[in-house]
Structures are given as C-alpha cells and as structure tokens.
C-alpha cells in the first residue's frame, strides 16, 4: 500500500494553505470536498441514484443537483441525511481510492475536514493535523468567507473537538505564526514522509 498522508484540521486552521504547499513540492493532493462535489455532477450515476431515491425535485431545470432544496429537505428530516449519505459516501470513497491509486507522486495527500469523522483516515497510512486555536480559526475564516463569528462558531461546534483530533493525529502542526513558519514546519515533515514513502 502506498504512503497516503491524511491531512485534516478544523475550519480556518490552514488545511488549504498546507495542501497548496504540498502541491508546490510536487505532491498530488486529493481533496475529499472536491470529490464529494464531483460525484454528484450532472451525468454521474450517484446523481441518478439520488434522483431515484428522493424524486425529480432534487434536480434543477438544467439537470444539475438542486443543492439548496436538498439541504433544506435534509435539515427538516434527519433520516433523509442518512439516506443521502448511504448513497454518496460509498461513491466518494471509491473515487478517492481510485484517485489515490493513480496519483503520480512520491506519496499522496488526502485532505478532508472530516477525515476522522467519516473514517476516511482508514484510507491513509499516517495523519497530520493542522491545528489552530479557536480564536485564530474564527479570525481567519471570517476574513476569508465573510461569515459572522456566530456562524463560524456554530461550524466549529459541529466539528469534532480539537482535543479529540489532537489525540487521533500522528503529527500535529500548530499554525499560529506566519505562513512561512507553517511552510518550514511542513518542510521538516515532508522530508520524513518522503523517506517513509520509499521504505
Ligand atoms: P482551512 O482550509 O483549514 O479552512 P485555510 O487554509 O483556507 O483554512 O486558511 C484560512 C484563511 O487563513 C485563508 O485565507 C488562509 O490564507 C489564511 N491563513 C492560513 N494560515 C495562515 C497563517 N499562518 N498566517 C496568515 N494567514 C493564514
């Protein structure tokens, strides 16, 4: 099994910044959020399954998924979320595995905000947590997305607690300084991962 690094962190922790840095080193990054969107694109079998399960109302006139309608439906009916995840999760997992397998780099990164929550860490050999204090998370995410402090706080509350992620991760990088500081910490780990990938 090839060396797959699972990269995770709460909202605004710096996952995307870290992913982008790994890409500059020639490491292929598979983003679970991107895959989750790909599998429900127009023409994908998963979208057809969602339509068959929920009805034609899940599609917009142009044949694309009506995300907002589905989100509202799931919000009202928690059992619908389970039904949806039963359809989407295996498809996401299969596509992730395929992309990890075909990636052409010394090792490969799987970045996912829900790495531990969705058991995607089982697809990885080693995990890295990009860690930040809640205050920093809120500051960065609000600057990036223009969301209110309350909205971001809610998202943080819904994610796995920081301490739990710290307990589960093999490596932890505290992203509390300048970006250059983050990159130099990643550089040290990258050298270790390259070595391990060759073993
Ligand atoms: P995530 O992907 O974990 O939600 P991002 O990598 O998008 O987080 O980081 C959130 C925001 O904070 C982005 O705008 C990013 O450029 C910025 N950021 C991340 N780390 C740092 C840092 N060490 N110093 C300054 N800004 C940072």
mmCIF file of C-alpha atoms and ligand atoms in Angstrom:
data_model
loop_
_atom_site.group_PDB
_atom_site.id
_atom_site.type_symbol
_atom_site.label_atom_id
_atom_site.label_comp_id
_atom_site.label_asym_id
_atom_site.label_seq_id
_atom_site.Cartn_x
_atom_site.Cartn_y
_atom_site.Cartn_z
ATOM 1 C CA UNK A 1 0.000 0.000 0.000
ATOM 2 C CA UNK A 2 1.434 3.378 -0.987
ATOM 3 C CA UNK A 3 2.104 6.120 1.522
ATOM 4 C CA UNK A 4 -1.055 8.179 1.846
ATOM 5 C CA UNK A 5 -0.974 11.143 4.226
ATOM 6 C CA UNK A 6 -4.327 12.161 5.681
ATOM 7 C CA UNK A 7 -4.437 15.927 6.229
ATOM 8 C CA UNK A 8 -7.125 17.450 8.398
ATOM 9 C CA UNK A 9 -7.981 20.376 10.637
ATOM 10 C CA UNK A 10 -10.976 22.445 11.679
ATOM 11 C CA UNK A 11 -12.392 25.309 9.635
ATOM 12 C CA UNK A 12 -9.844 28.092 9.168
ATOM 13 C CA UNK A 13 -6.998 26.019 10.616
ATOM 14 C CA UNK A 14 -4.958 26.242 7.419
ATOM 15 C CA UNK A 15 -5.677 22.934 5.628
ATOM 16 C CA UNK A 16 -5.919 24.584 2.222
ATOM 17 C CA UNK A 17 -2.749 26.579 2.824
ATOM 18 C CA UNK A 18 -0.940 23.355 3.808
ATOM 19 C CA UNK A 19 -2.381 21.454 0.813
ATOM 20 C CA UNK A 20 -1.221 24.169 -1.550
ATOM 21 C CA UNK A 21 2.271 23.943 -0.072
ATOM 22 C CA UNK A 22 2.407 20.146 -0.581
ATOM 23 C CA UNK A 23 1.362 20.713 -4.202
ATOM 24 C CA UNK A 24 4.277 23.103 -4.706
ATOM 25 C CA UNK A 25 6.508 20.181 -3.678
ATOM 26 C CA UNK A 26 5.060 18.021 -6.455
ATOM 27 C CA UNK A 27 2.813 16.017 -4.148
ATOM 28 C CA UNK A 28 -0.610 15.137 -5.523
ATOM 29 C CA UNK A 29 -3.416 16.269 -3.209
ATOM 30 C CA UNK A 30 -6.825 14.604 -3.368
ATOM 31 C CA UNK A 31 -9.446 16.863 -1.769
ATOM 32 C CA UNK A 32 -12.411 14.978 -0.272
ATOM 33 C CA UNK A 33 -14.622 18.082 -0.586
ATOM 34 C CA UNK A 34 -13.885 18.331 -4.301
ATOM 35 C CA UNK A 35 -14.584 14.612 -4.779
ATOM 36 C CA UNK A 36 -17.876 14.991 -2.904
ATOM 37 C CA UNK A 37 -18.932 17.615 -5.447
ATOM 38 C CA UNK A 38 -17.640 15.634 -8.439
ATOM 39 C CA UNK A 39 -19.666 12.503 -7.679
ATOM 40 C CA UNK A 40 -22.948 14.443 -7.824
ATOM 41 C CA UNK A 41 -22.177 16.292 -11.033
ATOM 42 C CA UNK A 42 -24.630 16.075 -13.887
ATOM 43 C CA UNK A 43 -24.430 12.694 -15.633
ATOM 44 C CA UNK A 44 -22.859 10.888 -12.673
ATOM 45 C CA UNK A 45 -24.536 7.622 -11.568
ATOM 46 C CA UNK A 46 -24.676 8.917 -7.980
ATOM 47 C CA UNK A 47 -26.843 11.851 -9.032
ATOM 48 C CA UNK A 48 -29.197 9.421 -10.791
ATOM 49 C CA UNK A 49 -29.440 7.358 -7.583
ATOM 50 C CA UNK A 50 -30.270 10.487 -5.558
ATOM 51 C CA UNK A 51 -32.976 11.389 -8.070
ATOM 52 C CA UNK A 52 -34.414 7.863 -7.930
ATOM 53 C CA UNK A 53 -34.474 7.889 -4.138
ATOM 54 C CA UNK A 54 -35.797 11.399 -3.471
ATOM 55 C CA UNK A 55 -37.664 12.329 -6.660
ATOM 56 C CA UNK A 56 -37.241 14.679 -9.604
ATOM 57 C CA UNK A 57 -37.433 17.765 -7.371
ATOM 58 C CA UNK A 58 -33.752 17.263 -6.459
ATOM 59 C CA UNK A 59 -32.786 18.373 -9.965
ATOM 60 C CA UNK A 60 -32.714 21.908 -11.337
ATOM 61 C CA UNK A 61 -34.099 22.530 -14.814
ATOM 62 C CA UNK A 62 -30.623 22.208 -16.297
ATOM 63 C CA UNK A 63 -30.248 18.720 -14.781
ATOM 64 C CA UNK A 64 -27.840 19.742 -12.041
ATOM 65 C CA UNK A 65 -28.363 18.936 -8.378
ATOM 66 C CA UNK A 66 -30.525 21.467 -6.544
ATOM 67 C CA UNK A 67 -28.225 21.672 -3.542
ATOM 68 C CA UNK A 68 -30.310 24.195 -1.703
ATOM 69 C CA UNK A 69 -33.537 22.154 -1.967
ATOM 70 C CA UNK A 70 -31.757 19.011 -0.837
ATOM 71 C CA UNK A 71 -30.061 20.836 2.040
ATOM 72 C CA UNK A 72 -33.401 22.196 3.256
ATOM 73 C CA UNK A 73 -35.020 18.769 2.967
ATOM 74 C CA UNK A 74 -32.250 17.140 4.994
ATOM 75 C CA UNK A 75 -32.437 19.864 7.597
ATOM 76 C CA UNK A 76 -36.118 19.096 8.148
ATOM 77 C CA UNK A 77 -35.740 15.301 8.052
ATOM 78 C CA UNK A 78 -32.644 13.856 9.703
ATOM 79 C CA UNK A 79 -33.389 10.367 8.311
ATOM 80 C CA UNK A 80 -33.053 11.842 4.811
ATOM 81 C CA UNK A 81 -29.465 12.783 5.606
ATOM 82 C CA UNK A 82 -28.680 9.166 6.427
ATOM 83 C CA UNK A 83 -30.319 8.006 3.200
ATOM 84 C CA UNK A 84 -28.327 10.553 1.217
ATOM 85 C CA UNK A 85 -25.049 9.599 2.880
ATOM 86 C CA UNK A 86 -25.754 5.929 2.217
ATOM 87 C CA UNK A 87 -25.790 6.816 -1.472
ATOM 88 C CA UNK A 88 -22.959 9.349 -1.579
ATOM 89 C CA UNK A 89 -20.379 8.023 0.898
ATOM 90 C CA UNK A 90 -19.523 4.783 -0.931
ATOM 91 C CA UNK A 91 -19.231 6.698 -4.218
ATOM 92 C CA UNK A 92 -16.975 9.330 -2.631
ATOM 93 C CA UNK A 93 -14.840 6.639 -1.049
ATOM 94 C CA UNK A 94 -14.496 4.706 -4.302
ATOM 95 C CA UNK A 95 -13.491 7.819 -6.242
ATOM 96 C CA UNK A 96 -10.979 8.831 -3.542
ATOM 97 C CA UNK A 97 -9.386 5.375 -3.632
ATOM 98 C CA UNK A 98 -9.166 5.497 -7.411
ATOM 99 C CA UNK A 99 -7.567 8.959 -7.381
ATOM 100 C CA UNK A 100 -5.118 7.996 -4.626
ATOM 101 C CA UNK A 101 -4.135 4.860 -6.546
ATOM 102 C CA UNK A 102 -3.461 6.637 -9.810
ATOM 103 C CA UNK A 103 -1.686 9.703 -8.367
ATOM 104 C CA UNK A 104 1.794 10.100 -9.785
ATOM 105 C CA UNK A 105 3.938 11.454 -6.934
ATOM 106 C CA UNK A 106 6.298 10.001 -4.282
ATOM 107 C CA UNK A 107 3.437 9.983 -1.806
ATOM 108 C CA UNK A 108 -0.054 11.380 -1.893
ATOM 109 C CA UNK A 109 -2.143 13.587 0.398
ATOM 110 C CA UNK A 110 -5.826 13.109 1.170
ATOM 111 C CA UNK A 111 -7.174 16.361 2.607
ATOM 112 C CA UNK A 112 -10.515 16.210 4.356
ATOM 113 C CA UNK A 113 -12.136 18.360 7.050
ATOM 114 C CA UNK A 114 -13.930 15.188 8.210
ATOM 115 C CA UNK A 115 -11.034 12.752 7.924
ATOM 116 C CA UNK A 116 -11.708 11.112 11.284
ATOM 117 C CA UNK A 117 -15.458 11.687 11.403
ATOM 118 C CA UNK A 118 -16.104 9.813 8.141
ATOM 119 C CA UNK A 119 -13.445 7.138 8.699
ATOM 120 C CA UNK A 120 -11.544 8.380 5.657
ATOM 121 C CA UNK A 121 -8.409 8.090 7.794
ATOM 122 C CA UNK A 122 -8.679 4.355 7.170
ATOM 123 C CA UNK A 123 -7.547 5.093 3.625
ATOM 124 C CA UNK A 124 -4.345 6.704 4.929
ATOM 125 C CA UNK A 125 -1.120 5.413 6.443
ATOM 126 C CA UNK A 126 -0.340 8.498 8.533
ATOM 127 C CA UNK A 127 -2.289 11.558 9.623
ATOM 128 C CA UNK A 128 -1.375 15.218 10.042
ATOM 129 C CA UNK A 129 -3.498 17.716 11.929
ATOM 130 C CA UNK A 130 -3.201 21.400 11.082
ATOM 131 C CA UNK A 131 -4.066 22.885 14.420
ATOM 132 C CA UNK A 132 -5.067 26.379 15.478
ATOM 133 C CA UNK A 133 -6.760 27.991 18.447
ATOM 134 C CA UNK A 134 -10.460 28.689 18.111
ATOM 135 C CA UNK A 135 -9.759 32.429 18.161
ATOM 136 C CA UNK A 136 -7.420 32.092 15.176
ATOM 137 C CA UNK A 137 -9.841 29.797 13.342
ATOM 138 C CA UNK A 138 -12.611 32.365 13.725
ATOM 139 C CA UNK A 139 -10.387 35.261 12.732
ATOM 140 C CA UNK A 140 -9.085 33.545 9.568
ATOM 141 C CA UNK A 141 -12.363 32.007 8.449
ATOM 142 C CA UNK A 142 -14.280 35.260 8.918
ATOM 143 C CA UNK A 143 -11.679 37.172 6.895
ATOM 144 C CA UNK A 144 -11.772 34.528 4.151
ATOM 145 C CA UNK A 145 -15.506 33.850 3.863
ATOM 146 C CA UNK A 146 -17.088 36.998 5.257
ATOM 147 C CA UNK A 147 -19.153 34.806 7.588
ATOM 148 C CA UNK A 148 -20.111 36.108 11.005
ATOM 149 C CA UNK A 149 -18.334 34.997 14.157
ATOM 150 C CA UNK A 150 -21.553 33.240 15.255
ATOM 151 C CA UNK A 151 -21.784 31.252 12.002
ATOM 152 C CA UNK A 152 -18.188 30.090 12.258
ATOM 153 C CA UNK A 153 -18.574 29.298 15.925
ATOM 154 C CA UNK A 154 -21.539 27.063 15.036
ATOM 155 C CA UNK A 155 -19.482 25.206 12.419
ATOM 156 C CA UNK A 156 -16.673 24.694 14.937
ATOM 157 C CA UNK A 157 -19.168 23.361 17.489
ATOM 158 C CA UNK A 158 -20.454 20.833 14.924
ATOM 159 C CA UNK A 159 -16.931 19.564 14.127
ATOM 160 C CA UNK A 160 -15.001 17.021 16.171
ATOM 161 C CA UNK A 161 -13.480 18.746 19.235
ATOM 162 C CA UNK A 162 -9.921 19.954 18.765
ATOM 163 C CA UNK A 163 -8.616 17.831 21.652
ATOM 164 C CA UNK A 164 -10.081 14.696 20.091
ATOM 165 C CA UNK A 165 -8.396 15.409 16.767
ATOM 166 C CA UNK A 166 -5.111 16.072 18.585
ATOM 167 C CA UNK A 167 -5.464 12.667 20.242
ATOM 168 C CA UNK A 168 -6.089 10.859 16.956
ATOM 169 C CA UNK A 169 -3.496 12.543 14.723
ATOM 170 C CA UNK A 170 0.010 11.102 14.235
ATOM 171 C CA UNK A 171 1.560 14.531 13.613
ATOM 172 C CA UNK A 172 0.356 17.966 14.661
ATOM 173 C CA UNK A 173 1.437 21.301 13.231
ATOM 174 C CA UNK A 174 0.335 24.338 15.192
ATOM 175 C CA UNK A 175 -0.402 27.024 12.604
ATOM 176 C CA UNK A 176 -0.127 30.043 14.885
ATOM 177 C CA UNK A 177 2.510 32.128 13.129
ATOM 178 C CA UNK A 178 3.241 33.483 9.680
ATOM 179 C CA UNK A 179 2.638 31.307 6.628
ATOM 180 C CA UNK A 180 6.412 30.944 6.206
ATOM 181 C CA UNK A 181 6.523 29.464 9.659
ATOM 182 C CA UNK A 182 3.867 26.920 8.641
ATOM 183 C CA UNK A 183 5.797 26.041 5.492
ATOM 184 C CA UNK A 184 9.064 25.439 7.352
ATOM 185 C CA UNK A 185 7.307 23.083 9.780
ATOM 186 C CA UNK A 186 5.775 21.248 6.814
ATOM 187 C CA UNK A 187 9.166 21.014 5.120
ATOM 188 C CA UNK A 188 10.560 19.006 8.056
ATOM 189 C CA UNK A 189 7.634 16.600 7.931
ATOM 190 C CA UNK A 190 7.746 16.378 4.118
ATOM 191 C CA UNK A 191 11.328 15.051 4.311
ATOM 192 C CA UNK A 192 10.195 12.384 6.785
ATOM 193 C CA UNK A 193 7.249 11.413 4.589
ATOM 194 C CA UNK A 194 9.489 11.115 1.510
ATOM 195 C CA UNK A 195 11.732 8.732 3.446
ATOM 196 C CA UNK A 196 8.827 6.674 4.687
ATOM 197 C CA UNK A 197 7.296 6.529 1.223
ATOM 198 C CA UNK A 198 10.479 4.931 -0.108
ATOM 199 C CA UNK A 199 10.598 2.212 2.547
HETATM 200 P P1 LIG B 1 -8.987 25.703 6.013
HETATM 201 O O1 LIG B 1 -8.737 25.153 4.627
HETATM 202 O O2 LIG B 1 -8.447 24.826 7.105
HETATM 203 O O3 LIG B 1 -10.414 26.111 6.280
HETATM 204 P P2 LIG B 1 -7.333 27.895 5.028
HETATM 205 O O4 LIG B 1 -6.070 27.232 4.638
HETATM 206 O O5 LIG B 1 -8.274 28.284 3.903
HETATM 207 O O6 LIG B 1 -8.136 27.040 6.145
HETATM 208 O O7 LIG B 1 -6.987 29.174 5.909
HETATM 209 C C1 LIG B 1 -7.997 30.122 6.264
HETATM 210 C C2 LIG B 1 -7.553 31.524 5.855
HETATM 211 O O8 LIG B 1 -6.463 31.906 6.670
HETATM 212 C C3 LIG B 1 -7.064 31.616 4.412
HETATM 213 O O9 LIG B 1 -7.423 32.853 3.894
HETATM 214 C C4 LIG B 1 -5.539 31.488 4.565
HETATM 215 O O10 LIG B 1 -4.851 32.124 3.526
HETATM 216 C C5 LIG B 1 -5.298 32.154 5.911
HETATM 217 N N1 LIG B 1 -4.156 31.566 6.650
HETATM 218 C C6 LIG B 1 -3.913 30.270 6.905
HETATM 219 N N2 LIG B 1 -2.802 30.112 7.657
HETATM 220 C C7 LIG B 1 -2.315 31.357 7.861
HETATM 221 C C8 LIG B 1 -1.158 31.892 8.549
HETATM 222 N N3 LIG B 1 -0.287 31.098 9.184
HETATM 223 N N4 LIG B 1 -0.981 33.225 8.541
HETATM 224 C C9 LIG B 1 -1.857 34.035 7.905
HETATM 225 N N5 LIG B 1 -2.948 33.613 7.255
HETATM 226 C C10 LIG B 1 -3.182 32.303 7.221
#
